[in-house]
Amino acid sequence: MRKLSQALLLAFPLVVMSLFPAASWAETKTDTMAKTQPRTLSKNAKKIEPSELEKLQQKLSEIKQNVSASTKDGELTSLNIQALDLVSKTDDFITALLPELAQVQTQIDVIGAPPAEGAMPESPEVTNQRDSLNAQKALLEKELEHAQTLKTNAANLANQIIALRRNALKTQLALNSGSILGARFWSPVFNPQREDVARIDDFIQQAKQAWDDAWKPEALFGSIVLSILALAVWGYGLRVTDRAIIWICTNAMPDGRLRRSFFSCATVLTALLTGWAGASLLYQVFARKNTLTPSLQSFADGMITLVVFSALIIGLGRAMLSNQRPSWRLAPIPDPVAKALGVFLPALAIILMIFGVLEQVTSNVGSSVPMSIFGNGLVSLLVGGLACLAPMKTNRVRRQLALNGESIEARSTVTGLVHIVASAIAIGILLSLLIGYIPLARFLTYELVWIGIVLSSLYLMFKFVGDFCEALFSTHTASGKWLKQTFNLDVRYLEQATILFSAVGHILLILLAAIALLTGTYGATTPMTIINKVIDIMGSDGFGKINIVPANVLNALISMGLGLYVLRTARHWLSAKFLPKTTMDTGMRMSLVTLFSNIGYVLVILLTLSLLGIEWNKLAWIVSALSVGIGFGLQEIVKNFISGLILLTERPVKVGDLVSIAGVEGDIRRINVRATEIQLGDKSTVIVPNSQFISQSVRNVTMGSAQGVVTIPLTFPLDIDPEQVRTILLEAYHTHESVLDIPAPSVSFSQLTPDGIALSVTGYVNSPRMVSRTKSDLLFDLLKRLRAAEVKLSSPQSLMIQNERGNSDNGPKDE
């Protein structure tokens, strides 16, 4: 916006000059004849050749070109002096032309008008002399008009240069304009420039005229009524609205934290409305009956904005500190500290209001740069002093409480960070003023105020949105009960809605705050401008047109840090708050969190590149270079990355599954971008590349069913009672607490041979991970039961001997 304003300021005189093209000053034949001879001027007038006007016109064009290319204050100062000198020379030219024009007009009057038709004709010499004088008069009038236009354009250019220098005080932070301890800084007070005095006097006369018009007899009654209403709104508006807000909170709001957050936000809103309403009523006092001059109109608009922002500061102070109702305070601020800080925010609002008025006056009258430097230096000095005194006062109060033995809550990390940053910026403001960098001090001052306004508003709205969503969907409120009964919703779904809607609201608030911090400036940004900026960002094609500039680097770093913080917060919110309220299993939740994190990191990187100014259509060479690397060194990495995305979307395996791959069996603990972590039974971890899960056979024990199967094969001699053994085996399975009743355990007769009877007993448990432990317990119990029933198992040695005997009996016999 600052660059755009500079471009408009530079283009304005060019547009004006385009209305008076050089072709309009083309010489006629008579003009050429008149220019060939120098004119004789009056005795007191300065003799200037007609060609001097063309030289002045050329000089003006050169100054314009130099202004367009100038970026330093010294260059602009020199060009301003040249433009003022051009105004003086053009004024001399006009002073010289006026007597000559009057002399020619006198000669024409002496000759008289041409004779009427039918009268005695005049001599040809008289006619030629009249025609020559008329031609000379026309040429003089053209030159006079040209000179007056040239003087106006030169004066406008001088004013534009002053505006550029004043604007440079806001953009050129490294400009050293002199220390506040030097005489140069205080020169506007002790040695003001005549131009400043004249312009301010003219502005005061305009204001006085508007004042007199507002209190004329025909407008007196309306002015009195509007003034009384404005004073009543400012004097009693906050008291009345506070009572109304308290009544609403106690009678219309449900019990809970929503009352406090609503009260705080409503306090800020009523302060804004009160300030705006009073300022608008006073504006109508002066503007309803007459038309204000452009300077007064611009001053009035700026004053309304100043009043609104000052009221916003006061409202935020009353809401954050809440000294009148400490029990309703949202911020964790001790009462003594809040009372100590109570005087600083109204003082800050008064200082910004007073010096904002001074800045509006100097800006509208086009005062000199030293006057603007003086105003910026004073407001920076006072605000920086307040910003230094506030932390010192807070520390003194906390130390006094500690000495008195009173318990006081320790500062949080965020509070301590804010305390340190504010103190550092305040010290930076004062040091900048002392060494002469007043533009830097002004920038730090207004950025400190603006950041404080944005972060305080974000804190209050953050609390309100969360409390509002909680109250809206709570089963203890009327709205939550109505939603539950109307839609027959489970309490779990209402809790999910609370978390989801509060998260959406918080994300929108963070987006608006980020845009306000990156693009806004105190006194120049309103809620509507922030919304318009959001629309521009979402609907424009700026991502393909941004160029890398130093300012974009800072914005990119801030956005990257903010994006990573938001991504981390959102990931924690998904895994700890929202997804546990759903019916998803643990593996699905972790897979979604991992997929969300991967997509979030990609978006943060793309956003950072966009803010750096890297155009997407110029990334082709980067893609071409990467394709070569992918073909050689990065092939496996890309393959594993794509495989990881497939695992997260198709989910053939998920976190928590018991899998077996390449001789490794264990539980999947995490699916990363490149590899998957499998935890074995001894708690060790095996890292398996994701591509192996896609290209190899994988045994997923828990994919089809979550139950485990416990099967124990046993071999008995041929002389046992099969029914007795079957009963013993089933009793052992039925009595074990881990074996499920459905499906019921079973015994299968798997094999009957001359060597023995092979029986298999099978039962089901809740998880495959319980199979090993349950099988061990069952074996201990089975052996105990079989020994008690005197049922023996076929030993491996006896089976081996029987097999050997069988083989010898069946083999060939010696003859």
Short mmCIF file of C-alpha atoms in Angstrom, two decimals, residues 145-511:
data_model
loop_
_atom_site.label_atom_id
_atom_site.label_comp_id
_atom_site.label_asym_id
_atom_site.label_seq_id
_atom_site.Cartn_x
_atom_site.Cartn_y
_atom_site.Cartn_z
CA GLU A 145 -2.15 31.07 -19.07
CA HIS A 146 0.76 28.74 -19.76
CA ALA A 147 2.86 30.44 -17.08
CA GLN A 148 0.06 30.26 -14.53
CA THR A 149 -0.44 26.54 -15.29
CA LEU A 150 3.31 26.00 -15.04
CA LYS A 151 3.37 27.80 -11.68
CA THR A 152 0.46 25.69 -10.39
CA ASN A 153 2.09 22.45 -11.53
CA ALA A 154 5.43 23.44 -10.01
CA ALA A 155 3.73 24.30 -6.70
CA ASN A 156 1.83 20.99 -6.78
CA LEU A 157 5.06 19.15 -7.52
CA ALA A 158 6.71 20.84 -4.52
CA ASN A 159 3.80 19.72 -2.34
CA GLN A 160 4.05 16.20 -3.73
CA ILE A 161 7.76 16.12 -2.94
CA ILE A 162 7.00 17.21 0.62
CA ALA A 163 4.40 14.43 0.85
CA LEU A 164 6.96 11.94 -0.46
CA ARG A 165 9.47 13.09 2.13
CA ARG A 166 6.83 12.82 4.84
CA ASN A 167 5.91 9.36 3.61
CA ALA A 168 9.60 8.43 3.55
CA LEU A 169 9.61 8.98 7.30
CA LYS A 170 7.30 5.96 7.51
CA THR A 171 9.09 3.71 5.00
CA GLN A 172 12.78 4.61 5.12
CA LEU A 173 13.55 3.33 8.59
CA ALA A 174 17.31 3.87 8.23
CA LEU A 175 16.88 7.63 7.70
CA ASN A 176 18.78 9.61 10.32
CA SER A 177 16.89 12.86 10.85
CA GLY A 178 18.70 14.05 13.98
CA SER A 179 18.50 13.28 17.66
CA ILE A 180 15.64 14.59 19.78
CA LEU A 181 18.28 16.31 21.91
CA GLY A 182 19.45 18.44 18.99
CA ALA A 183 18.30 21.93 18.06
CA ARG A 184 17.19 20.70 14.63
CA PHE A 185 14.47 18.56 16.17
CA TRP A 186 13.04 21.45 18.23
CA SER A 187 13.26 24.01 15.43
CA PRO A 188 9.52 23.79 14.54
CA VAL A 189 8.76 25.08 18.06
CA PHE A 190 11.38 27.80 18.45
CA ASN A 191 12.00 28.66 14.78
CA PRO A 192 9.02 27.54 12.68
CA GLN A 193 9.09 27.93 8.94
CA ARG A 194 7.00 30.70 7.45
CA GLU A 195 5.26 28.25 5.11
CA ASP A 196 4.16 26.11 8.06
CA VAL A 197 2.85 29.12 9.95
CA ALA A 198 0.96 30.37 6.91
CA ARG A 199 -0.56 26.99 6.13
CA ILE A 200 -1.57 26.33 9.73
CA ASP A 201 -3.06 29.83 9.98
CA ASP A 202 -5.04 29.17 6.84
CA PHE A 203 -6.27 25.86 8.25
CA ILE A 204 -7.23 27.59 11.51
CA GLN A 205 -9.18 30.18 9.54
CA GLN A 206 -11.04 27.42 7.72
CA ALA A 207 -11.82 25.71 11.03
CA LYS A 208 -12.92 29.02 12.54
CA GLN A 209 -15.21 29.66 9.58
CA ALA A 210 -16.75 26.19 9.98
CA TRP A 211 -17.19 26.87 13.71
CA ASP A 212 -18.89 30.19 13.05
CA ASP A 213 -21.19 28.59 10.45
CA ALA A 214 -22.17 25.85 12.91
CA TRP A 215 -23.24 28.38 15.56
CA LYS A 216 -25.16 30.77 13.38
CA PRO A 217 -28.67 31.61 14.64
CA GLU A 218 -30.38 29.40 12.07
CA ALA A 219 -28.18 26.40 13.06
CA LEU A 220 -27.80 27.16 16.76
CA PHE A 221 -30.52 24.85 18.09
CA GLY A 222 -29.39 21.83 16.12
CA SER A 223 -25.74 22.37 17.06
CA ILE A 224 -26.64 22.61 20.76
CA VAL A 225 -28.74 19.42 20.60
CA LEU A 226 -26.08 17.46 18.72
CA SER A 227 -23.32 18.65 21.06
CA ILE A 228 -25.31 17.69 24.15
CA LEU A 229 -26.04 14.28 22.66
CA ALA A 230 -22.36 13.73 21.84
CA LEU A 231 -21.26 14.69 25.34
CA ALA A 232 -23.98 12.50 26.85
CA VAL A 233 -22.88 9.54 24.73
CA TRP A 234 -19.26 10.00 25.75
CA GLY A 235 -20.02 10.73 29.38
CA TYR A 236 -22.74 8.22 30.20
CA GLY A 237 -22.74 5.77 27.29
CA LEU A 238 -20.34 3.31 28.87
CA ARG A 239 -22.17 3.32 32.21
CA VAL A 240 -25.53 2.61 30.63
CA THR A 241 -24.21 -0.06 28.31
CA ASP A 242 -22.31 -1.75 31.15
CA ARG A 243 -25.51 -2.13 33.13
CA ALA A 244 -27.30 -3.49 30.09
CA ILE A 245 -24.49 -5.99 29.44
CA ILE A 246 -24.52 -7.17 33.05
CA TRP A 247 -28.29 -7.67 32.93
CA ILE A 248 -27.96 -9.72 29.73
CA CYS A 249 -25.15 -11.82 31.20
CA THR A 250 -27.01 -12.62 34.41
CA ASN A 251 -30.48 -13.14 32.96
CA ALA A 252 -30.01 -14.36 29.40
CA MET A 253 -26.70 -16.22 29.51
CA PRO A 254 -26.25 -19.75 30.88
CA ASP A 255 -24.02 -20.36 33.86
CA GLY A 256 -20.39 -20.81 32.96
CA ARG A 257 -17.47 -19.08 31.33
CA LEU A 258 -19.55 -17.67 28.48
CA ARG A 259 -20.75 -14.85 30.73
CA ARG A 260 -17.22 -13.58 31.31
CA SER A 261 -16.07 -13.80 27.71
CA PHE A 262 -19.29 -12.24 26.41
CA PHE A 263 -18.97 -9.41 28.93
CA SER A 264 -15.38 -8.70 27.83
CA CYS A 265 -16.17 -8.69 24.10
CA ALA A 266 -19.32 -6.63 24.63
CA THR A 267 -17.31 -4.11 26.66
CA VAL A 268 -14.94 -3.57 23.74
CA LEU A 269 -17.80 -3.35 21.25
CA THR A 270 -19.74 -0.80 23.29
CA ALA A 271 -16.60 1.31 23.73
CA LEU A 272 -16.18 1.32 19.94
CA LEU A 273 -19.81 2.22 19.31
CA THR A 274 -19.76 4.91 21.98
CA GLY A 275 -16.66 6.56 20.55
CA TRP A 276 -17.95 6.37 16.99
CA ALA A 277 -21.41 7.65 17.88
CA GLY A 278 -20.08 10.66 19.77
CA ALA A 279 -17.62 11.54 17.01
CA SER A 280 -20.32 11.20 14.34
CA LEU A 281 -22.66 13.51 16.28
CA LEU A 282 -19.93 16.16 16.59
CA TYR A 283 -19.17 15.80 12.91
CA GLN A 284 -22.80 16.55 12.11
CA VAL A 285 -22.54 19.76 14.15
CA PHE A 286 -20.15 21.22 11.57
CA ALA A 287 -21.07 19.36 8.39
CA ARG A 288 -24.87 19.29 8.32
CA LYS A 289 -25.46 22.89 7.17
CA ASN A 290 -22.41 23.64 5.09
CA THR A 291 -19.90 21.91 2.89
CA LEU A 292 -16.52 21.50 4.51
CA THR A 293 -13.40 22.34 2.59
CA PRO A 294 -11.38 19.36 1.32
CA SER A 295 -8.78 19.89 4.05
CA LEU A 296 -11.41 20.03 6.80
CA GLN A 297 -13.27 17.04 5.35
CA SER A 298 -10.09 14.96 5.30
CA PHE A 299 -9.29 16.16 8.83
CA ALA A 300 -12.79 15.20 10.05
CA ASP A 301 -12.54 11.72 8.54
CA GLY A 302 -9.18 11.20 10.18
CA MET A 303 -10.52 12.44 13.50
CA ILE A 304 -13.37 9.94 13.46
CA THR A 305 -10.87 7.14 12.82
CA LEU A 306 -8.66 8.41 15.65
CA VAL A 307 -11.58 8.52 18.07
CA VAL A 308 -12.60 4.96 17.13
CA PHE A 309 -9.11 3.55 17.65
CA SER A 310 -8.64 5.45 20.90
CA ALA A 311 -11.98 4.06 22.09
CA LEU A 312 -10.81 0.60 21.01
CA ILE A 313 -7.69 0.92 23.18
CA ILE A 314 -9.77 2.05 26.16
CA GLY A 315 -12.28 -0.75 25.61
CA LEU A 316 -9.56 -3.40 25.36
CA GLY A 317 -7.99 -2.07 28.54
CA ARG A 318 -11.27 -2.22 30.44
CA ALA A 319 -11.98 -5.74 29.13
CA MET A 320 -8.50 -7.19 29.75
CA LEU A 321 -7.95 -5.64 33.19
CA SER A 322 -11.58 -5.59 34.39
CA ASN A 323 -10.70 -3.59 37.49
CA GLN A 324 -14.35 -2.81 38.20
CA ARG A 325 -15.26 -6.53 38.25
CA PRO A 326 -12.13 -8.57 39.01
CA SER A 327 -14.05 -11.84 39.28
CA TRP A 328 -15.02 -11.51 35.61
CA ARG A 329 -11.45 -11.02 34.38
CA LEU A 330 -10.44 -13.44 31.62
CA ALA A 331 -6.68 -12.92 31.67
CA PRO A 332 -4.78 -14.44 34.63
CA ILE A 333 -3.66 -11.04 35.97
CA PRO A 334 -3.41 -10.49 39.75
CA ASP A 335 -5.60 -7.71 41.10
CA PRO A 336 -2.74 -5.44 42.28
CA VAL A 337 -1.03 -5.72 38.89
CA ALA A 338 -4.27 -4.98 37.05
CA LYS A 339 -4.87 -1.90 39.18
CA ALA A 340 -1.32 -0.70 38.59
CA LEU A 341 -1.78 -1.03 34.82
CA GLY A 342 -5.17 0.67 34.84
CA VAL A 343 -3.81 4.16 34.21
CA PHE A 344 -1.48 3.29 31.33
CA LEU A 345 -4.00 2.37 28.63
CA PRO A 346 -6.15 5.54 29.01
CA ALA A 347 -2.92 7.55 28.99
CA LEU A 348 -1.85 5.77 25.81
CA ALA A 349 -5.20 6.53 24.17
CA ILE A 350 -4.96 10.23 25.13
CA ILE A 351 -1.39 10.53 23.80
CA LEU A 352 -2.28 8.87 20.50
CA MET A 353 -5.36 11.06 20.22
CA ILE A 354 -3.51 14.34 20.82
CA PHE A 355 -0.61 13.63 18.52
CA GLY A 356 -2.90 11.98 16.02
CA VAL A 357 -4.68 15.33 15.76
CA LEU A 358 -1.30 17.00 15.20
CA GLU A 359 -0.40 14.50 12.49
CA GLN A 360 -3.78 14.99 10.81
CA VAL A 361 -3.27 18.76 10.77
CA THR A 362 0.26 18.58 9.38
CA SER A 363 -0.78 16.02 6.79
CA ASN A 364 -3.81 17.98 5.57
CA VAL A 365 -2.10 21.38 5.40
CA GLY A 366 1.01 19.92 3.77
CA SER A 367 3.42 21.08 6.43
CA SER A 368 7.17 20.74 6.18
CA VAL A 369 9.08 17.60 6.96
CA PRO A 370 10.67 19.01 10.17
CA MET A 371 7.16 19.55 11.55
CA SER A 372 6.25 15.92 10.80
CA ILE A 373 9.51 14.71 12.34
CA PHE A 374 8.78 16.75 15.46
CA GLY A 375 5.31 15.24 15.88
CA ASN A 376 6.51 11.69 15.23
CA GLY A 377 9.38 12.11 17.66
CA LEU A 378 7.17 13.37 20.48
CA VAL A 379 4.56 10.64 20.15
CA SER A 380 7.29 7.98 19.96
CA LEU A 381 8.96 9.44 23.06
CA LEU A 382 5.77 9.40 25.12
CA VAL A 383 4.58 5.98 23.97
CA GLY A 384 8.05 4.50 24.43
CA GLY A 385 8.17 5.99 27.92
CA LEU A 386 4.82 4.45 28.78
CA ALA A 387 5.92 1.09 27.38
CA CYS A 388 9.00 1.23 29.63
CA LEU A 389 7.13 2.37 32.73
CA ALA A 390 4.40 -0.30 32.50
CA PRO A 391 6.74 -3.34 32.91
CA MET A 392 8.71 -1.50 35.61
CA LYS A 393 5.50 -0.77 37.50
CA THR A 394 4.38 -4.40 37.13
CA ASN A 395 7.69 -5.74 38.44
CA ARG A 396 7.63 -3.32 41.36
CA VAL A 397 4.13 -4.42 42.38
CA ARG A 398 5.03 -8.11 42.15
CA ARG A 399 8.18 -7.58 44.23
CA GLN A 400 6.20 -5.65 46.84
CA LEU A 401 3.65 -8.45 47.08
CA ALA A 402 6.43 -10.99 47.45
CA LEU A 403 8.04 -8.94 50.25
CA ASN A 404 4.70 -8.74 52.05
CA GLY A 405 4.43 -12.50 51.96
CA GLU A 406 1.37 -12.55 49.71
CA SER A 407 1.07 -15.41 47.25
CA ILE A 408 1.05 -14.35 43.63
CA GLU A 409 0.65 -16.50 40.58
CA ALA A 410 3.79 -16.94 38.51
CA ARG A 411 3.85 -15.59 34.99
CA SER A 412 3.07 -17.99 32.18
CA THR A 413 5.52 -18.49 29.33
CA VAL A 414 3.45 -16.41 26.93
CA THR A 415 3.06 -13.59 29.47
CA GLY A 416 6.78 -13.54 30.14
CA LEU A 417 7.51 -13.47 26.41
CA VAL A 418 5.12 -10.56 25.88
CA HIS A 419 6.70 -8.74 28.83
CA ILE A 420 10.22 -9.13 27.42
CA VAL A 421 9.28 -8.23 23.83
CA ALA A 422 7.36 -5.10 24.88
CA SER A 423 10.25 -3.95 27.07
CA ALA A 424 12.77 -4.57 24.29
CA ILE A 425 10.70 -2.64 21.74
CA ALA A 426 10.27 0.25 24.20
CA ILE A 427 14.03 0.43 24.78
CA GLY A 428 14.56 0.29 21.02
CA ILE A 429 12.21 3.24 20.56
CA LEU A 430 14.04 5.39 23.08
CA LEU A 431 17.47 4.48 21.71
CA SER A 432 16.34 5.26 18.16
CA LEU A 433 15.17 8.69 19.29
CA LEU A 434 18.44 9.42 21.04
CA ILE A 435 20.65 8.51 18.08
CA GLY A 436 18.40 10.25 15.55
CA TYR A 437 16.48 7.46 13.80
CA ILE A 438 13.06 8.99 14.33
CA PRO A 439 11.40 7.12 11.40
CA LEU A 440 12.48 3.83 12.97
CA ALA A 441 11.15 4.97 16.35
CA ARG A 442 7.82 5.92 14.77
CA PHE A 443 7.61 2.56 13.03
CA LEU A 444 8.31 0.64 16.25
CA THR A 445 5.83 2.80 18.15
CA TYR A 446 2.88 2.28 15.88
CA GLU A 447 3.71 -1.37 15.29
CA LEU A 448 3.83 -1.91 19.06
CA VAL A 449 0.41 -0.31 19.43
CA TRP A 450 -1.05 -2.19 16.48
CA ILE A 451 0.32 -5.58 17.57
CA GLY A 452 -1.03 -4.99 21.06
CA ILE A 453 -4.48 -4.19 19.68
CA VAL A 454 -4.53 -7.23 17.39
CA LEU A 455 -3.27 -9.73 19.97
CA SER A 456 -5.59 -8.44 22.70
CA SER A 457 -8.58 -8.65 20.37
CA LEU A 458 -7.51 -12.14 19.30
CA TYR A 459 -7.27 -13.29 22.93
CA LEU A 460 -10.75 -12.03 23.81
CA MET A 461 -12.36 -13.45 20.66
CA PHE A 462 -10.52 -16.74 21.14
CA LYS A 463 -12.04 -17.13 24.58
CA PHE A 464 -15.49 -16.07 23.42
CA VAL A 465 -15.62 -18.47 20.46
CA GLY A 466 -14.56 -21.44 22.60
CA ASP A 467 -17.01 -20.62 25.40
CA PHE A 468 -19.83 -19.93 22.94
CA CYS A 469 -19.42 -23.29 21.18
CA GLU A 470 -19.19 -25.09 24.50
CA ALA A 471 -22.38 -23.45 25.76
CA LEU A 472 -24.19 -23.95 22.46
CA PHE A 473 -23.70 -27.72 22.37
CA SER A 474 -23.61 -28.46 26.10
CA THR A 475 -26.31 -30.76 27.43
CA HIS A 476 -26.62 -28.50 30.47
CA THR A 477 -27.94 -25.57 28.39
CA ALA A 478 -31.27 -25.11 26.65
CA SER A 479 -29.70 -25.06 23.20
CA GLY A 480 -27.79 -28.29 23.78
CA LYS A 481 -30.86 -30.06 25.18
CA TRP A 482 -32.92 -28.91 22.21
CA LEU A 483 -30.33 -30.17 19.72
CA LYS A 484 -30.08 -33.49 21.53
CA GLN A 485 -33.84 -34.03 21.62
CA THR A 486 -34.61 -32.69 18.14
CA PHE A 487 -31.96 -34.66 16.25
CA ASN A 488 -31.73 -37.55 18.72
CA LEU A 489 -27.99 -37.06 19.03
CA ASP A 490 -25.66 -38.85 21.36
CA VAL A 491 -23.68 -36.77 23.85
CA ARG A 492 -20.51 -37.84 22.07
CA TYR A 493 -21.61 -36.12 18.85
CA LEU A 494 -22.37 -32.89 20.69
CA GLU A 495 -18.87 -32.98 22.19
CA GLN A 496 -17.44 -33.49 18.71
CA ALA A 497 -19.44 -30.54 17.40
CA THR A 498 -18.14 -28.36 20.23
CA ILE A 499 -14.53 -29.17 19.43
CA LEU A 500 -14.99 -28.91 15.66
CA PHE A 501 -16.83 -25.59 15.55
CA SER A 502 -14.53 -23.99 18.11
CA ALA A 503 -11.53 -25.12 16.07
CA VAL A 504 -12.98 -23.64 12.88
CA GLY A 505 -13.66 -20.37 14.66
CA HIS A 506 -10.16 -20.28 16.12
CA ILE A 507 -8.60 -20.91 12.71
CA LEU A 508 -10.56 -18.05 11.17
CA LEU A 509 -9.53 -15.74 14.00
CA ILE A 510 -5.88 -16.68 13.59
CA LEU A 511 -6.14 -16.05 9.85
#
